[in-house]
């Protein structure tokens, strides 16, 4: 929880592998590849839900098995890490410009948790001089909404903090919802911070546009083959204080939830706005024939 946001987590994973390669002291290519694999597994196990981490790590090690010397392998991993981080930051900037076009002067917007991608859109619209008002959820239990409201306040945006259970009430005066993404499945379902699906349902009921803001490295290749996304559960100490509830009380603390594609009006990506039904096509194009023809 020291690094927050699926994009930042992906860049941190890629950078860690790049640093590992740069500082590697050994001279055996075989040993380097084995140690790199261990480092990769350690990084991936840190956050099971956000596929951005998986994609960032795999973009960083791409082609390393074809290297013929340890120095070439180290340089490749290091260069790949830098390239992934640059691509990631550019994608977030591009999404800010594309998404800001969806915001009209006078709009009231709702957001959830703390997504740098969604906030980039809101700040860009404000920078363009659009008169907007934003409601941000508290996002229990970690209260990342506090980061969101302070970030938007610093940018000069008219921002109001609401508790999570106020979402349906406030949706009545909302024009659009922008949320981030930890993972998007090949069916266009959005996996994002717990509570996101409540915003989507309330928006659907109130006929408010609901947008997921996601760089395409948040699209999950594994879901093409039907794999389910693992939803991380965290410790109950995030929810209750010691001794607060009877010993027999169980506490369930899932960190993310899934919003079905039918509740999502569009996914705003660096390639443009796409319908959730288009995710499979984007994934197939990005992964290429080799991915599907592996024996
Ligand atoms: P950006 C965050 O979760 C939130 O769920 C947010 O919507 C998502 O990551 C994407 O954030 P966590 O991974 O990449 O920090 O848009 O638990 O910053």
Short mmCIF file of C-alpha atoms and ligand atoms in Angstrom, two decimals:
data_model
loop_
_atom_site.label_atom_id
_atom_site.label_comp_id
_atom_site.label_asym_id
_atom_site.label_seq_id
_atom_site.Cartn_x
_atom_site.Cartn_y
_atom_site.Cartn_z
CA UNK A 1 0.00 0.00 0.00
CA UNK A 2 3.00 2.32 -0.18
CA UNK A 3 2.57 2.54 -3.94
CA UNK A 4 -1.01 3.21 -4.96
CA UNK A 5 -2.76 3.17 -8.30
CA UNK A 6 -2.54 0.36 -10.82
CA UNK A 7 -0.48 2.46 -13.26
CA UNK A 8 2.08 3.49 -10.63
CA UNK A 9 2.26 -0.10 -9.39
CA UNK A 10 3.03 -1.29 -12.93
CA UNK A 11 5.74 1.35 -13.38
CA UNK A 12 7.23 0.48 -9.98
CA UNK A 13 7.35 -3.23 -10.91
CA UNK A 14 9.00 -2.50 -14.26
CA UNK A 15 11.48 -0.09 -12.65
CA UNK A 16 12.37 -2.60 -9.93
CA UNK A 17 13.20 -5.25 -12.55
CA UNK A 18 15.18 -2.67 -14.55
CA UNK A 19 17.16 -1.74 -11.42
CA UNK A 20 17.73 -5.42 -10.69
CA UNK A 21 19.21 -5.89 -14.18
CA UNK A 22 21.34 -2.75 -14.01
CA UNK A 23 22.89 -3.67 -10.67
CA UNK A 24 23.36 -7.40 -11.42
CA UNK A 25 26.95 -8.43 -10.68
CA UNK A 26 27.14 -12.01 -12.01
CA UNK A 27 28.68 -13.06 -15.32
CA UNK A 28 26.58 -16.13 -16.17
CA UNK A 29 23.61 -15.59 -18.50
CA UNK A 30 21.87 -18.70 -17.13
CA UNK A 31 22.17 -17.48 -13.55
CA UNK A 32 20.91 -14.04 -14.55
CA UNK A 33 17.83 -15.51 -16.23
CA UNK A 34 17.08 -17.68 -13.19
CA UNK A 35 17.50 -14.77 -10.78
CA UNK A 36 15.44 -12.52 -13.04
CA UNK A 37 12.65 -15.09 -12.98
CA UNK A 38 12.72 -15.16 -9.16
CA UNK A 39 12.64 -11.36 -9.04
CA UNK A 40 9.72 -11.36 -11.48
CA UNK A 41 7.72 -13.81 -9.33
CA UNK A 42 8.41 -11.79 -6.16
CA UNK A 43 7.13 -8.61 -7.78
CA UNK A 44 4.06 -10.29 -9.30
CA UNK A 45 3.04 -11.87 -5.99
CA UNK A 46 2.90 -8.45 -4.30
CA UNK A 47 -0.44 -7.49 -5.92
CA UNK A 48 -2.51 -10.27 -7.48
CA UNK A 49 -5.42 -8.27 -8.96
CA UNK A 50 -3.97 -5.43 -11.04
CA UNK A 51 -2.99 -6.94 -14.41
CA UNK A 52 -1.12 -3.71 -15.16
CA UNK A 53 1.67 -5.12 -12.97
CA UNK A 54 1.74 -8.40 -14.92
CA UNK A 55 1.77 -6.55 -18.24
CA UNK A 56 4.46 -4.09 -17.04
CA UNK A 57 6.69 -6.89 -15.81
CA UNK A 58 6.27 -8.95 -18.99
CA UNK A 59 6.94 -5.92 -21.19
CA UNK A 60 10.16 -5.46 -19.22
CA UNK A 61 11.46 -9.00 -19.72
CA UNK A 62 10.27 -9.29 -23.34
CA UNK A 63 12.97 -10.75 -25.59
CA UNK A 64 15.41 -11.52 -22.78
CA UNK A 65 15.54 -15.24 -23.58
CA UNK A 66 17.00 -14.40 -27.00
CA UNK A 67 19.96 -12.49 -25.51
CA UNK A 68 23.31 -14.19 -26.01
CA UNK A 69 25.34 -12.47 -23.28
CA UNK A 70 24.55 -11.36 -19.76
CA UNK A 71 25.40 -7.76 -20.65
CA UNK A 72 22.94 -7.79 -23.58
CA UNK A 73 20.25 -9.30 -21.35
CA UNK A 74 20.83 -6.72 -18.61
CA UNK A 75 20.74 -3.83 -21.10
CA UNK A 76 17.57 -5.16 -22.73
CA UNK A 77 15.68 -5.44 -19.42
CA UNK A 78 16.86 -2.01 -18.32
CA UNK A 79 15.85 -0.40 -21.66
CA UNK A 80 12.49 -2.21 -21.68
CA UNK A 81 11.70 -0.90 -18.19
CA UNK A 82 12.39 2.68 -19.23
CA UNK A 83 10.34 2.25 -22.43
CA UNK A 84 7.37 0.79 -20.51
CA UNK A 85 7.35 3.65 -17.99
CA UNK A 86 7.50 6.25 -20.76
CA UNK A 87 4.68 4.51 -22.62
CA UNK A 88 2.62 4.34 -19.43
CA UNK A 89 3.01 8.04 -18.61
CA UNK A 90 2.23 9.07 -22.20
CA UNK A 91 -0.89 6.87 -22.19
CA UNK A 92 -2.16 8.58 -19.02
CA UNK A 93 -1.56 12.02 -20.62
CA UNK A 94 -3.32 10.97 -23.82
CA UNK A 95 -6.31 9.65 -21.85
CA UNK A 96 -6.53 12.98 -20.00
CA UNK A 97 -6.91 14.82 -23.32
CA UNK A 98 -9.34 12.31 -24.83
CA UNK A 99 -11.48 12.05 -21.69
CA UNK A 100 -11.64 15.80 -21.10
CA UNK A 101 -13.55 16.10 -24.37
CA UNK A 102 -16.42 14.20 -22.75
CA UNK A 103 -16.78 16.82 -20.02
CA UNK A 104 -19.04 19.77 -20.68
CA UNK A 105 -19.07 23.18 -19.08
CA UNK A 106 -21.26 23.01 -15.95
CA UNK A 107 -20.90 19.24 -15.45
CA UNK A 108 -21.03 17.56 -12.07
CA UNK A 109 -18.72 14.56 -11.94
CA UNK A 110 -18.31 11.67 -9.52
CA UNK A 111 -15.15 9.63 -9.01
CA UNK A 112 -14.14 6.79 -6.71
CA UNK A 113 -10.97 5.93 -4.81
CA UNK A 114 -7.81 7.48 -6.24
CA UNK A 115 -7.17 6.99 -9.94
CA UNK A 116 -4.46 9.16 -11.47
CA UNK A 117 -5.95 8.34 -14.89
CA UNK A 118 -9.46 9.53 -13.99
CA UNK A 119 -8.08 12.55 -12.13
CA UNK A 120 -5.94 13.44 -15.15
CA UNK A 121 -9.15 13.80 -17.18
CA UNK A 122 -10.86 15.94 -14.55
CA UNK A 123 -7.81 18.20 -14.11
CA UNK A 124 -7.42 18.58 -17.88
CA UNK A 125 -11.07 19.67 -18.22
CA UNK A 126 -10.54 22.18 -15.40
CA UNK A 127 -7.32 23.40 -17.04
CA UNK A 128 -9.28 23.98 -20.24
CA UNK A 129 -11.49 26.37 -18.29
CA UNK A 130 -14.57 24.17 -17.96
CA UNK A 131 -16.69 25.00 -14.94
CA UNK A 132 -17.00 21.63 -13.16
CA UNK A 133 -17.94 20.32 -9.75
CA UNK A 134 -16.65 16.97 -8.48
CA UNK A 135 -17.85 14.54 -5.81
CA UNK A 136 -15.27 12.03 -4.58
CA UNK A 137 -16.03 9.00 -2.42
CA UNK A 138 -14.14 8.42 0.81
CA UNK A 139 -13.29 4.83 -0.30
CA UNK A 140 -13.15 2.91 2.93
CA UNK A 141 -11.19 1.26 4.43
CA UNK A 142 -7.99 2.99 3.21
CA UNK A 143 -9.76 6.30 2.52
CA UNK A 144 -7.90 7.00 -0.71
CA UNK A 145 -10.62 9.58 -1.36
CA UNK A 146 -8.62 11.89 0.89
CA UNK A 147 -5.74 11.77 -1.63
CA UNK A 148 -8.21 12.50 -4.41
CA UNK A 149 -9.89 15.50 -2.79
CA UNK A 150 -6.56 17.07 -1.81
CA UNK A 151 -5.13 16.55 -5.28
CA UNK A 152 -8.18 18.16 -6.91
CA UNK A 153 -8.31 20.95 -4.33
CA UNK A 154 -4.64 21.74 -5.04
CA UNK A 155 -5.53 21.94 -8.74
CA UNK A 156 -8.28 24.44 -7.91
CA UNK A 157 -11.21 22.12 -8.69
CA UNK A 158 -14.54 22.53 -6.84
CA UNK A 159 -14.44 19.27 -4.88
CA UNK A 160 -16.76 17.66 -2.30
CA UNK A 161 -15.95 14.54 -0.26
CA UNK A 162 -18.80 12.07 0.31
CA UNK A 163 -19.01 8.87 2.34
CA UNK A 164 -19.33 5.71 0.27
CA UNK A 165 -22.96 5.14 1.25
CA UNK A 166 -23.93 8.58 -0.15
CA UNK A 167 -23.24 7.50 -3.73
CA UNK A 168 -26.86 6.80 -4.75
CA UNK A 169 -28.12 10.03 -3.17
CA UNK A 170 -25.50 12.17 -4.90
CA UNK A 171 -25.86 10.36 -8.23
CA UNK A 172 -29.11 12.26 -8.75
CA UNK A 173 -27.15 15.47 -9.23
CA UNK A 174 -24.27 13.89 -11.20
CA UNK A 175 -23.78 14.16 -14.97
CA UNK A 176 -20.88 11.72 -15.46
CA UNK A 177 -18.80 9.20 -13.53
CA UNK A 178 -15.09 8.66 -14.22
CA UNK A 179 -13.29 5.81 -12.44
CA UNK A 180 -9.93 4.12 -12.93
CA UNK A 181 -9.17 0.46 -13.59
CA UNK A 182 -6.99 -2.18 -12.03
CA UNK A 183 -7.90 -4.73 -14.70
CA UNK A 184 -10.26 -4.88 -17.68
CA UNK A 185 -11.30 -8.35 -18.84
CA UNK A 186 -11.62 -9.45 -22.46
CA UNK A 187 -15.41 -9.24 -21.99
CA UNK A 188 -15.12 -5.59 -21.01
CA UNK A 189 -15.78 -6.09 -17.29
CA UNK A 190 -14.02 -3.60 -15.05
CA UNK A 191 -12.13 -4.74 -11.97
CA UNK A 192 -11.54 -1.73 -9.77
CA UNK A 193 -11.55 -0.67 -6.11
CA UNK A 194 -14.34 -2.16 -4.02
CA UNK A 195 -17.49 -0.08 -4.40
CA UNK A 196 -16.96 0.78 -8.06
CA UNK A 197 -19.84 -1.49 -9.07
CA UNK A 198 -22.14 0.44 -6.71
CA UNK A 199 -21.33 3.67 -8.57
CA UNK A 200 -22.00 1.86 -11.85
CA UNK A 201 -25.38 0.53 -10.70
CA UNK A 202 -26.44 3.89 -9.30
CA UNK A 203 -25.32 5.61 -12.52
CA UNK A 204 -27.25 3.07 -14.60
CA UNK A 205 -30.37 3.67 -12.55
CA UNK A 206 -30.00 7.46 -12.79
CA UNK A 207 -29.06 7.36 -16.53
CA UNK A 208 -25.71 8.94 -15.82
CA UNK A 209 -22.76 8.16 -18.14
CA UNK A 210 -20.24 5.81 -16.54
CA UNK A 211 -16.70 5.81 -17.95
CA UNK A 212 -13.80 3.51 -17.06
CA UNK A 213 -10.43 5.18 -17.65
CA UNK A 214 -7.81 2.58 -18.51
CA UNK A 215 -4.51 2.40 -20.33
CA UNK A 216 -4.62 -0.70 -22.55
CA UNK A 217 -1.92 -2.40 -20.45
CA UNK A 218 -4.74 -2.80 -17.92
CA UNK A 219 -6.44 -5.21 -20.34
CA UNK A 220 -5.95 -8.79 -19.14
CA UNK A 221 -4.52 -11.28 -21.69
CA UNK A 222 -5.33 -14.25 -19.44
CA UNK A 223 -9.07 -13.51 -19.51
CA UNK A 224 -9.08 -14.18 -23.27
CA UNK A 225 -8.81 -17.85 -22.30
CA UNK A 226 -11.51 -17.59 -19.63
CA UNK A 227 -9.27 -17.11 -16.59
CA UNK A 228 -10.99 -15.35 -13.69
CA UNK A 229 -9.35 -12.30 -12.10
CA UNK A 230 -8.18 -13.05 -8.56
CA UNK A 231 -9.72 -10.53 -6.17
CA UNK A 232 -7.28 -9.65 -3.41
CA UNK A 233 -8.57 -9.88 0.17
CA UNK A 234 -6.77 -7.96 2.86
CA UNK A 235 -6.41 -8.20 6.61
CA UNK A 236 -9.39 -7.56 8.86
CA UNK A 237 -7.31 -5.04 10.82
CA UNK A 238 -8.01 -2.62 7.93
CA UNK A 239 -11.71 -2.74 8.87
CA UNK A 240 -11.95 -3.19 12.66
CA UNK A 241 -9.87 -2.23 15.68
CA UNK A 242 -8.69 -4.99 18.08
CA UNK A 243 -11.42 -6.01 20.57
CA UNK A 244 -14.09 -3.96 18.78
CA UNK A 245 -16.28 -6.91 17.78
CA UNK A 246 -17.08 -10.26 19.45
CA UNK A 247 -14.61 -13.07 18.70
CA UNK A 248 -17.30 -14.97 16.78
CA UNK A 249 -17.73 -12.16 14.25
CA UNK A 250 -16.19 -12.84 10.87
CA UNK A 251 -14.91 -9.96 8.76
CA UNK A 252 -14.69 -10.08 4.97
CA UNK A 253 -12.46 -7.47 3.34
CA UNK A 254 -12.34 -7.79 -0.47
CA UNK A 255 -10.30 -5.01 -2.08
CA UNK A 256 -11.76 -4.91 -5.60
CA UNK A 257 -15.05 -5.67 -7.31
CA UNK A 258 -16.21 -6.42 -10.82
CA UNK A 259 -18.50 -4.17 -12.86
CA UNK A 260 -20.09 -5.99 -15.80
CA UNK A 261 -19.64 -4.43 -19.25
CA UNK A 262 -23.34 -3.62 -19.58
CA UNK A 263 -23.02 -0.89 -16.94
CA UNK A 264 -20.05 0.78 -18.66
CA UNK A 265 -20.79 3.32 -21.38
CA UNK A 266 -17.21 3.49 -22.65
CA UNK A 267 -13.63 2.74 -21.75
CA UNK A 268 -11.35 5.72 -22.28
CA UNK A 269 -7.96 4.43 -23.46
CA UNK A 270 -4.88 5.97 -25.06
CA UNK A 271 -6.21 4.59 -28.37
CA UNK A 272 -9.45 6.51 -27.96
CA UNK A 273 -12.86 5.81 -26.45
CA UNK A 274 -13.91 2.24 -27.00
CA UNK A 275 -17.04 0.24 -26.27
CA UNK A 276 -16.42 -2.45 -23.59
CA UNK A 277 -17.24 -5.04 -26.27
CA UNK A 278 -14.15 -3.94 -28.21
CA UNK A 279 -11.65 -5.00 -25.54
CA UNK A 280 -11.24 -8.51 -26.96
CA UNK A 281 -10.32 -7.10 -30.38
CA UNK A 282 -7.73 -4.72 -28.91
CA UNK A 283 -6.19 -7.56 -26.88
CA UNK A 284 -5.98 -9.90 -29.87
CA UNK A 285 -4.28 -7.20 -31.94
CA UNK A 286 -1.81 -6.31 -29.20
CA UNK A 287 -0.90 -9.88 -28.33
CA UNK A 288 -0.34 -10.99 -31.93
CA UNK A 289 -0.60 -14.43 -33.52
CA UNK A 290 2.27 -15.96 -31.50
CA UNK A 291 0.36 -15.60 -28.26
CA UNK A 292 -2.53 -17.68 -29.57
CA UNK A 293 -0.50 -20.28 -31.44
CA UNK A 294 1.77 -21.34 -28.57
CA UNK A 295 1.99 -25.12 -28.28
P1 LIG B 1 -4.55 4.60 -11.68
C1 LIG B 1 -6.33 1.89 -7.50
O1 LIG B 1 -6.24 0.76 -6.71
C2 LIG B 1 -7.79 2.27 -7.65
O2 LIG B 1 -8.63 1.14 -7.70
C3 LIG B 1 -7.75 2.98 -8.96
O3 LIG B 1 -9.03 3.11 -9.55
C4 LIG B 1 -6.84 2.08 -9.76
O4 LIG B 1 -5.83 1.68 -8.82
C5 LIG B 1 -6.21 2.72 -10.96
O5 LIG B 1 -5.39 3.79 -10.58
P2 LIG B 1 -4.87 0.20 -6.09
O6 LIG B 1 -4.26 -0.63 -7.19
O7 LIG B 1 -3.66 3.64 -12.38
O8 LIG B 1 -4.01 1.35 -5.67
O9 LIG B 1 -5.55 5.23 -12.61
O10 LIG B 1 -5.30 -0.66 -4.93
O11 LIG B 1 -3.77 5.62 -10.87
#
